[in-house]
Amino acid sequence: MNWNKLVRQIHRWLAIVFTVTVIVTFVALAQEEPVVWVSYVPLLPLFLLLFSGLYLFVLPYAAKWRTARRTRAER
């Protein structure tokens, strides 16, 4: 499997995990005596989403930079 496809697939699954953790957090905090530490649970998938999303965001620009550098080297 291509590295970019792997990161894209991981990013999709992290989005699902993040959504589920946010829903669980809302349910847990709606209880009569909420457990406060549950509100920190979505942070881990959120940070992983941040890094994978930044990687996916930079991919097209990196391809342009590589193409531009290659065409300059051929001249």
PDB file of N, CA and C in Angstrom:
ATOM      1  N   MET A   1       0.836  -1.180   0.000  1.00  0.00           N
ATOM      2  CA  MET A   1       0.000   0.000   0.000  1.00  0.00           C
ATOM      3  C   MET A   1       0.881   1.243   0.000  1.00  0.00           C
ATOM      4  N   ASN A   2       0.481   2.236  -0.729  1.00  0.00           N
ATOM      5  CA  ASN A   2       1.202   3.484  -0.823  1.00  0.00           C
ATOM      6  C   ASN A   2       1.151   4.217   0.525  1.00  0.00           C
ATOM      7  N   TRP A   3       2.243   4.901   0.882  1.00  0.00           N
ATOM      8  CA  TRP A   3       2.326   5.622   2.155  1.00  0.00           C
ATOM      9  C   TRP A   3       1.223   6.668   2.258  1.00  0.00           C
ATOM     10  N   ASN A   4       0.969   7.414   1.180  1.00  0.00           N
ATOM     11  CA  ASN A   4      -0.061   8.456   1.205  1.00  0.00           C
ATOM     12  C   ASN A   4      -1.450   7.849   1.402  1.00  0.00           C
ATOM     13  N   LYS A   5      -1.710   6.725   0.776  1.00  0.00           N
ATOM     14  CA  LYS A   5      -3.008   6.064   0.945  1.00  0.00           C
ATOM     15  C   LYS A   5      -3.169   5.562   2.373  1.00  0.00           C
ATOM     16  N   LEU A   6      -2.087   5.078   2.958  1.00  0.00           N
ATOM     17  CA  LEU A   6      -2.133   4.603   4.336  1.00  0.00           C
ATOM     18  C   LEU A   6      -2.460   5.750   5.291  1.00  0.00           C
ATOM     19  N   VAL A   7      -1.804   6.886   5.122  1.00  0.00           N
ATOM     20  CA  VAL A   7      -2.068   8.045   5.981  1.00  0.00           C
ATOM     21  C   VAL A   7      -3.508   8.520   5.792  1.00  0.00           C
ATOM     22  N   ARG A   8      -3.994   8.512   4.558  1.00  0.00           N
ATOM     23  CA  ARG A   8      -5.369   8.921   4.282  1.00  0.00           C
ATOM     24  C   ARG A   8      -6.369   7.989   4.966  1.00  0.00           C
ATOM     25  N   GLN A   9      -6.098   6.687   4.930  1.00  0.00           N
ATOM     26  CA  GLN A   9      -6.984   5.711   5.574  1.00  0.00           C
ATOM     27  C   GLN A   9      -6.945   5.867   7.091  1.00  0.00           C
ATOM     28  N   ILE A  10      -5.762   6.063   7.639  1.00  0.00           N
ATOM     29  CA  ILE A  10      -5.639   6.284   9.087  1.00  0.00           C
ATOM     30  C   ILE A  10      -6.387   7.549   9.484  1.00  0.00           C
ATOM     31  N   HIS A  11      -6.285   8.583   8.676  1.00  0.00           N
ATOM     32  CA  HIS A  11      -6.974   9.843   8.951  1.00  0.00           C
ATOM     33  C   HIS A  11      -8.495   9.630   8.985  1.00  0.00           C
ATOM     34  N   ARG A  12      -9.005   8.835   8.068  1.00  0.00           N
ATOM     35  CA  ARG A  12     -10.450   8.552   8.044  1.00  0.00           C
ATOM     36  C   ARG A  12     -10.883   7.807   9.301  1.00  0.00           C
ATOM     37  N   TRP A  13     -10.122   6.794   9.695  1.00  0.00           N
ATOM     38  CA  TRP A  13     -10.485   6.036  10.884  1.00  0.00           C
ATOM     39  C   TRP A  13     -10.346   6.881  12.143  1.00  0.00           C
ATOM     40  N   LEU A  14      -9.350   7.753  12.176  1.00  0.00           N
ATOM     41  CA  LEU A  14      -9.207   8.653  13.321  1.00  0.00           C
ATOM     42  C   LEU A  14     -10.391   9.600  13.425  1.00  0.00           C
ATOM     43  N   ALA A  15     -10.933  10.030  12.297  1.00  0.00           N
ATOM     44  CA  ALA A  15     -12.111  10.896  12.310  1.00  0.00           C
ATOM     45  C   ALA A  15     -13.303  10.168  12.923  1.00  0.00           C
ATOM     46  N   ILE A  16     -13.438   8.885  12.602  1.00  0.00           N
ATOM     47  CA  ILE A  16     -14.522   8.095  13.183  1.00  0.00           C
ATOM     48  C   ILE A  16     -14.314   7.932  14.693  1.00  0.00           C
ATOM     49  N   VAL A  17     -13.095   7.618  15.089  1.00  0.00           N
ATOM     50  CA  VAL A  17     -12.786   7.454  16.516  1.00  0.00           C
ATOM     51  C   VAL A  17     -13.021   8.765  17.256  1.00  0.00           C
ATOM     52  N   PHE A  18     -12.609   9.875  16.674  1.00  0.00           N
ATOM     53  CA  PHE A  18     -12.809  11.178  17.306  1.00  0.00           C
ATOM     54  C   PHE A  18     -14.292  11.470  17.487  1.00  0.00           C
ATOM     55  N   THR A  19     -15.087  11.201  16.467  1.00  0.00           N
ATOM     56  CA  THR A  19     -16.528  11.450  16.550  1.00  0.00           C
ATOM     57  C   THR A  19     -17.164  10.612  17.655  1.00  0.00           C
ATOM     58  N   VAL A  20     -16.766   9.354  17.729  1.00  0.00           N
ATOM     59  CA  VAL A  20     -17.315   8.477  18.772  1.00  0.00           C
ATOM     60  C   VAL A  20     -16.901   8.963  20.158  1.00  0.00           C
ATOM     61  N   THR A  21     -15.657   9.373  20.319  1.00  0.00           N
ATOM     62  CA  THR A  21     -15.215   9.843  21.636  1.00  0.00           C
ATOM     63  C   THR A  21     -15.926  11.135  22.041  1.00  0.00           C
ATOM     64  N   VAL A  22     -16.218  11.991  21.093  1.00  0.00           N
ATOM     65  CA  VAL A  22     -16.958  13.219  21.413  1.00  0.00           C
ATOM     66  C   VAL A  22     -18.376  12.874  21.850  1.00  0.00           C
ATOM     67  N   ILE A  23     -19.013  11.950  21.165  1.00  0.00           N
ATOM     68  CA  ILE A  23     -20.371  11.538  21.553  1.00  0.00           C
ATOM     69  C   ILE A  23     -20.362  10.907  22.943  1.00  0.00           C
ATOM     70  N   VAL A  24     -19.396  10.036  23.200  1.00  0.00           N
ATOM     71  CA  VAL A  24     -19.283   9.407  24.522  1.00  0.00           C
ATOM     72  C   VAL A  24     -19.040  10.469  25.592  1.00  0.00           C
ATOM     73  N   THR A  25     -18.245  11.471  25.279  1.00  0.00           N
ATOM     74  CA  THR A  25     -17.973  12.538  26.238  1.00  0.00           C
ATOM     75  C   THR A  25     -19.241  13.322  26.558  1.00  0.00           C
ATOM     76  N   PHE A  26     -20.032  13.644  25.540  1.00  0.00           N
ATOM     77  CA  PHE A  26     -21.281  14.358  25.789  1.00  0.00           C
ATOM     78  C   PHE A  26     -22.216  13.533  26.668  1.00  0.00           C
ATOM     79  N   VAL A  27     -22.305  12.250  26.396  1.00  0.00           N
ATOM     80  CA  VAL A  27     -23.170  11.377  27.199  1.00  0.00           C
ATOM     81  C   VAL A  27     -22.646  11.286  28.628  1.00  0.00           C
ATOM     82  N   ALA A  28     -21.348  11.150  28.789  1.00  0.00           N
ATOM     83  CA  ALA A  28     -20.767  11.012  30.123  1.00  0.00           C
ATOM     84  C   ALA A  28     -20.916  12.298  30.933  1.00  0.00           C
ATOM     85  N   LEU A  29     -20.777  13.440  30.287  1.00  0.00           N
ATOM     86  CA  LEU A  29     -20.896  14.705  31.009  1.00  0.00           C
ATOM     87  C   LEU A  29     -22.344  15.084  31.278  1.00  0.00           C
ATOM     88  N   ALA A  30     -23.280  14.436  30.631  1.00  0.00           N
ATOM     89  CA  ALA A  30     -24.699  14.718  30.870  1.00  0.00           C
ATOM     90  C   ALA A  30     -25.236  13.954  32.083  1.00  0.00           C
ATOM     91  N   GLN A  31     -24.429  13.078  32.652  1.00  0.00           N
ATOM     92  CA  GLN A  31     -24.852  12.318  33.830  1.00  0.00           C
ATOM     93  C   GLN A  31     -24.973  13.254  35.032  1.00  0.00           C
ATOM     94  N   GLU A  32     -25.632  12.772  36.071  1.00  0.00           N
ATOM     95  CA  GLU A  32     -25.820  13.589  37.270  1.00  0.00           C
ATOM     96  C   GLU A  32     -24.498  13.963  37.927  1.00  0.00           C
ATOM     97  N   GLU A  33     -23.611  12.994  38.047  1.00  0.00           N
ATOM     98  CA  GLU A  33     -22.281  13.274  38.593  1.00  0.00           C
ATOM     99  C   GLU A  33     -21.259  12.977  37.510  1.00  0.00           C
ATOM    100  N   PRO A  34     -20.962  13.960  36.659  1.00  0.00           N
ATOM    101  CA  PRO A  34     -20.056  13.688  35.525  1.00  0.00           C
ATOM    102  C   PRO A  34     -18.615  13.480  35.983  1.00  0.00           C
ATOM    103  N   VAL A  35     -17.945  12.628  35.264  1.00  0.00           N
ATOM    104  CA  VAL A  35     -16.527  12.399  35.499  1.00  0.00           C
ATOM    105  C   VAL A  35     -15.781  13.386  34.607  1.00  0.00           C
ATOM    106  N   VAL A  36     -15.051  14.294  35.221  1.00  0.00           N
ATOM    107  CA  VAL A  36     -14.451  15.405  34.471  1.00  0.00           C
ATOM    108  C   VAL A  36     -13.342  14.945  33.536  1.00  0.00           C
ATOM    109  N   TRP A  37     -12.579  13.913  33.920  1.00  0.00           N
ATOM    110  CA  TRP A  37     -11.443  13.498  33.083  1.00  0.00           C
ATOM    111  C   TRP A  37     -11.905  12.954  31.736  1.00  0.00           C
ATOM    112  N   VAL A  38     -13.175  12.588  31.615  1.00  0.00           N
ATOM    113  CA  VAL A  38     -13.686  12.068  30.347  1.00  0.00           C
ATOM    114  C   VAL A  38     -13.627  13.147  29.265  1.00  0.00           C
ATOM    115  N   SER A  39     -13.670  14.399  29.678  1.00  0.00           N
ATOM    116  CA  SER A  39     -13.633  15.477  28.684  1.00  0.00           C
ATOM    117  C   SER A  39     -12.284  15.562  27.971  1.00  0.00           C
ATOM    118  N   TYR A  40     -11.261  14.908  28.506  1.00  0.00           N
ATOM    119  CA  TYR A  40      -9.939  14.915  27.870  1.00  0.00           C
ATOM    120  C   TYR A  40      -9.740  13.755  26.896  1.00  0.00           C
ATOM    121  N   VAL A  41     -10.640  12.815  26.879  1.00  0.00           N
ATOM    122  CA  VAL A  41     -10.498  11.624  26.029  1.00  0.00           C
ATOM    123  C   VAL A  41     -10.411  11.973  24.541  1.00  0.00           C
ATOM    124  N   PRO A  42     -11.216  12.912  24.005  1.00  0.00           N
ATOM    125  CA  PRO A  42     -11.130  13.198  22.564  1.00  0.00           C
ATOM    126  C   PRO A  42      -9.837  13.901  22.124  1.00  0.00           C
ATOM    127  N   LEU A  43      -9.024  14.331  23.069  1.00  0.00           N
ATOM    128  CA  LEU A  43      -7.828  15.085  22.685  1.00  0.00           C
ATOM    129  C   LEU A  43      -6.797  14.246  21.943  1.00  0.00           C
ATOM    130  N   LEU A  44      -6.620  12.990  22.321  1.00  0.00           N
ATOM    131  CA  LEU A  44      -5.629  12.147  21.642  1.00  0.00           C
ATOM    132  C   LEU A  44      -5.962  11.956  20.164  1.00  0.00           C
ATOM    133  N   PRO A  45      -7.195  11.510  19.824  1.00  0.00           N
ATOM    134  CA  PRO A  45      -7.483  11.396  18.390  1.00  0.00           C
ATOM    135  C   PRO A  45      -7.475  12.747  17.683  1.00  0.00           C
ATOM    136  N   LEU A  46      -7.793  13.814  18.412  1.00  0.00           N
ATOM    137  CA  LEU A  46      -7.775  15.139  17.796  1.00  0.00           C
ATOM    138  C   LEU A  46      -6.356  15.540  17.397  1.00  0.00           C
ATOM    139  N   PHE A  47      -5.387  15.301  18.273  1.00  0.00           N
ATOM    140  CA  PHE A  47      -4.004  15.630  17.943  1.00  0.00           C
ATOM    141  C   PHE A  47      -3.478  14.753  16.806  1.00  0.00           C
ATOM    142  N   LEU A  48      -3.847  13.476  16.813  1.00  0.00           N
ATOM    143  CA  LEU A  48      -3.429  12.599  15.716  1.00  0.00           C
ATOM    144  C   LEU A  48      -4.075  13.042  14.401  1.00  0.00           C
ATOM    145  N   LEU A  49      -5.332  13.489  14.471  1.00  0.00           N
ATOM    146  CA  LEU A  49      -5.993  14.037  13.284  1.00  0.00           C
ATOM    147  C   LEU A  49      -5.284  15.289  12.786  1.00  0.00           C
ATOM    148  N   LEU A  50      -4.819  16.113  13.724  1.00  0.00           N
ATOM    149  CA  LEU A  50      -4.101  17.330  13.355  1.00  0.00           C
ATOM    150  C   LEU A  50      -2.851  16.995  12.543  1.00  0.00           C
ATOM    151  N   PHE A  51      -2.055  16.054  13.028  1.00  0.00           N
ATOM    152  CA  PHE A  51      -0.806  15.734  12.339  1.00  0.00           C
ATOM    153  C   PHE A  51      -1.043  15.043  10.998  1.00  0.00           C
ATOM    154  N   SER A  52      -1.983  14.108  10.960  1.00  0.00           N
ATOM    155  CA  SER A  52      -2.264  13.451   9.685  1.00  0.00           C
ATOM    156  C   SER A  52      -2.914  14.418   8.703  1.00  0.00           C
ATOM    157  N   GLY A  53      -3.747  15.317   9.206  1.00  0.00           N
ATOM    158  CA  GLY A  53      -4.372  16.312   8.342  1.00  0.00           C
ATOM    159  C   GLY A  53      -3.359  17.302   7.779  1.00  0.00           C
ATOM    160  N   LEU A  54      -2.409  17.713   8.594  1.00  0.00           N
ATOM    161  CA  LEU A  54      -1.355  18.604   8.094  1.00  0.00           C
ATOM    162  C   LEU A  54      -0.508  17.916   7.028  1.00  0.00           C
ATOM    163  N   TYR A  55      -0.226  16.635   7.239  1.00  0.00           N
ATOM    164  CA  TYR A  55       0.523  15.878   6.238  1.00  0.00           C
ATOM    165  C   TYR A  55      -0.246  15.835   4.919  1.00  0.00           C
ATOM    166  N   LEU A  56      -1.543  15.531   4.999  1.00  0.00           N
ATOM    167  CA  LEU A  56      -2.354  15.461   3.790  1.00  0.00           C
ATOM    168  C   LEU A  56      -2.518  16.827   3.140  1.00  0.00           C
ATOM    169  N   PHE A  57      -2.518  17.886   3.942  1.00  0.00           N
ATOM    170  CA  PHE A  57      -2.632  19.236   3.405  1.00  0.00           C
ATOM    171  C   PHE A  57      -1.386  19.630   2.614  1.00  0.00           C
ATOM    172  N   VAL A  58      -0.223  19.207   3.087  1.00  0.00           N
ATOM    173  CA  VAL A  58       1.045  19.605   2.458  1.00  0.00           C
ATOM    174  C   VAL A  58       1.355  18.763   1.215  1.00  0.00           C
ATOM    175  N   LEU A  59       0.729  17.595   1.074  1.00  0.00           N
ATOM    176  CA  LEU A  59       1.042  16.701  -0.049  1.00  0.00           C
ATOM    177  C   LEU A  59       1.001  17.371  -1.422  1.00  0.00           C
ATOM    178  N   PRO A  60      -0.055  18.089  -1.800  1.00  0.00           N
ATOM    179  CA  PRO A  60      -0.073  18.691  -3.139  1.00  0.00           C
ATOM    180  C   PRO A  60       1.031  19.733  -3.335  1.00  0.00           C
ATOM    181  N   TYR A  61       1.319  20.495  -2.277  1.00  0.00           N
ATOM    182  CA  TYR A  61       2.375  21.498  -2.378  1.00  0.00           C
ATOM    183  C   TYR A  61       3.741  20.842  -2.523  1.00  0.00           C
ATOM    184  N   ALA A  62       3.958  19.754  -1.795  1.00  0.00           N
ATOM    185  CA  ALA A  62       5.230  19.038  -1.907  1.00  0.00           C
ATOM    186  C   ALA A  62       5.396  18.466  -3.308  1.00  0.00           C
ATOM    187  N   ALA A  63       4.313  17.991  -3.903  1.00  0.00           N
ATOM    188  CA  ALA A  63       4.397  17.464  -5.271  1.00  0.00           C
ATOM    189  C   ALA A  63       4.761  18.571  -6.244  1.00  0.00           C
ATOM    190  N   LYS A  64       4.183  19.754  -6.066  1.00  0.00           N
ATOM    191  CA  LYS A  64       4.530  20.897  -6.929  1.00  0.00           C
ATOM    192  C   LYS A  64       5.996  21.271  -6.762  1.00  0.00           C
ATOM    193  N   TRP A  65       6.469  21.299  -5.509  1.00  0.00           N
ATOM    194  CA  TRP A  65       7.859  21.665  -5.265  1.00  0.00           C
ATOM    195  C   TRP A  65       8.800  20.652  -5.898  1.00  0.00           C
ATOM    196  N   ARG A  66       8.470  19.366  -5.787  1.00  0.00           N
ATOM    197  CA  ARG A  66       9.321  18.344  -6.395  1.00  0.00           C
ATOM    198  C   ARG A  66       9.331  18.453  -7.911  1.00  0.00           C
ATOM    199  N   THR A  67       8.169  18.718  -8.497  1.00  0.00           N
ATOM    200  CA  THR A  67       8.078  18.848  -9.950  1.00  0.00           C
ATOM    201  C   THR A  67       8.851  20.066 -10.422  1.00  0.00           C
ATOM    202  N   ALA A  68       8.718  21.172  -9.704  1.00  0.00           N
ATOM    203  CA  ALA A  68       9.433  22.388 -10.080  1.00  0.00           C
ATOM    204  C   ALA A  68      10.944  22.191  -9.962  1.00  0.00           C
ATOM    205  N   ARG A  69      11.377  21.519  -8.926  1.00  0.00           N
ATOM    206  CA  ARG A  69      12.811  21.286  -8.742  1.00  0.00           C
ATOM    207  C   ARG A  69      13.338  20.361  -9.833  1.00  0.00           C
ATOM    208  N   ARG A  70      12.538  19.359 -10.215  1.00  0.00           N
ATOM    209  CA  ARG A  70      12.955  18.415 -11.252  1.00  0.00           C
ATOM    210  C   ARG A  70      13.066  19.113 -12.606  1.00  0.00           C
ATOM    211  N   THR A  71      12.124  20.016 -12.926  1.00  0.00           N
ATOM    212  CA  THR A  71      12.184  20.698 -14.215  1.00  0.00           C
ATOM    213  C   THR A  71      13.353  21.676 -14.266  1.00  0.00           C
ATOM    214  N   ARG A  72      13.686  22.285 -13.138  1.00  0.00           N
ATOM    215  CA  ARG A  72      14.856  23.176 -13.105  1.00  0.00           C
ATOM    216  C   ARG A  72      16.148  22.392 -13.271  1.00  0.00           C
ATOM    217  N   ALA A  73      16.200  21.201 -12.724  1.00  0.00           N
ATOM    218  CA  ALA A  73      17.403  20.382 -12.822  1.00  0.00           C
ATOM    219  C   ALA A  73      17.613  19.862 -14.224  1.00  0.00           C
ATOM    220  N   GLU A  74      16.529  19.708 -14.999  1.00  0.00           N
ATOM    221  CA  GLU A  74      16.636  19.200 -16.369  1.00  0.00           C
ATOM    222  C   GLU A  74      17.125  20.267 -17.351  1.00  0.00           C
ATOM    223  N   ARG A  75      17.018  21.517 -16.989  1.00  0.00           N
ATOM    224  CA  ARG A  75      17.428  22.594 -17.899  1.00  0.00           C
ATOM    225  C   ARG A  75      18.885  22.657 -18.088  1.00  0.00           C
TER     226      ARG A  75
END
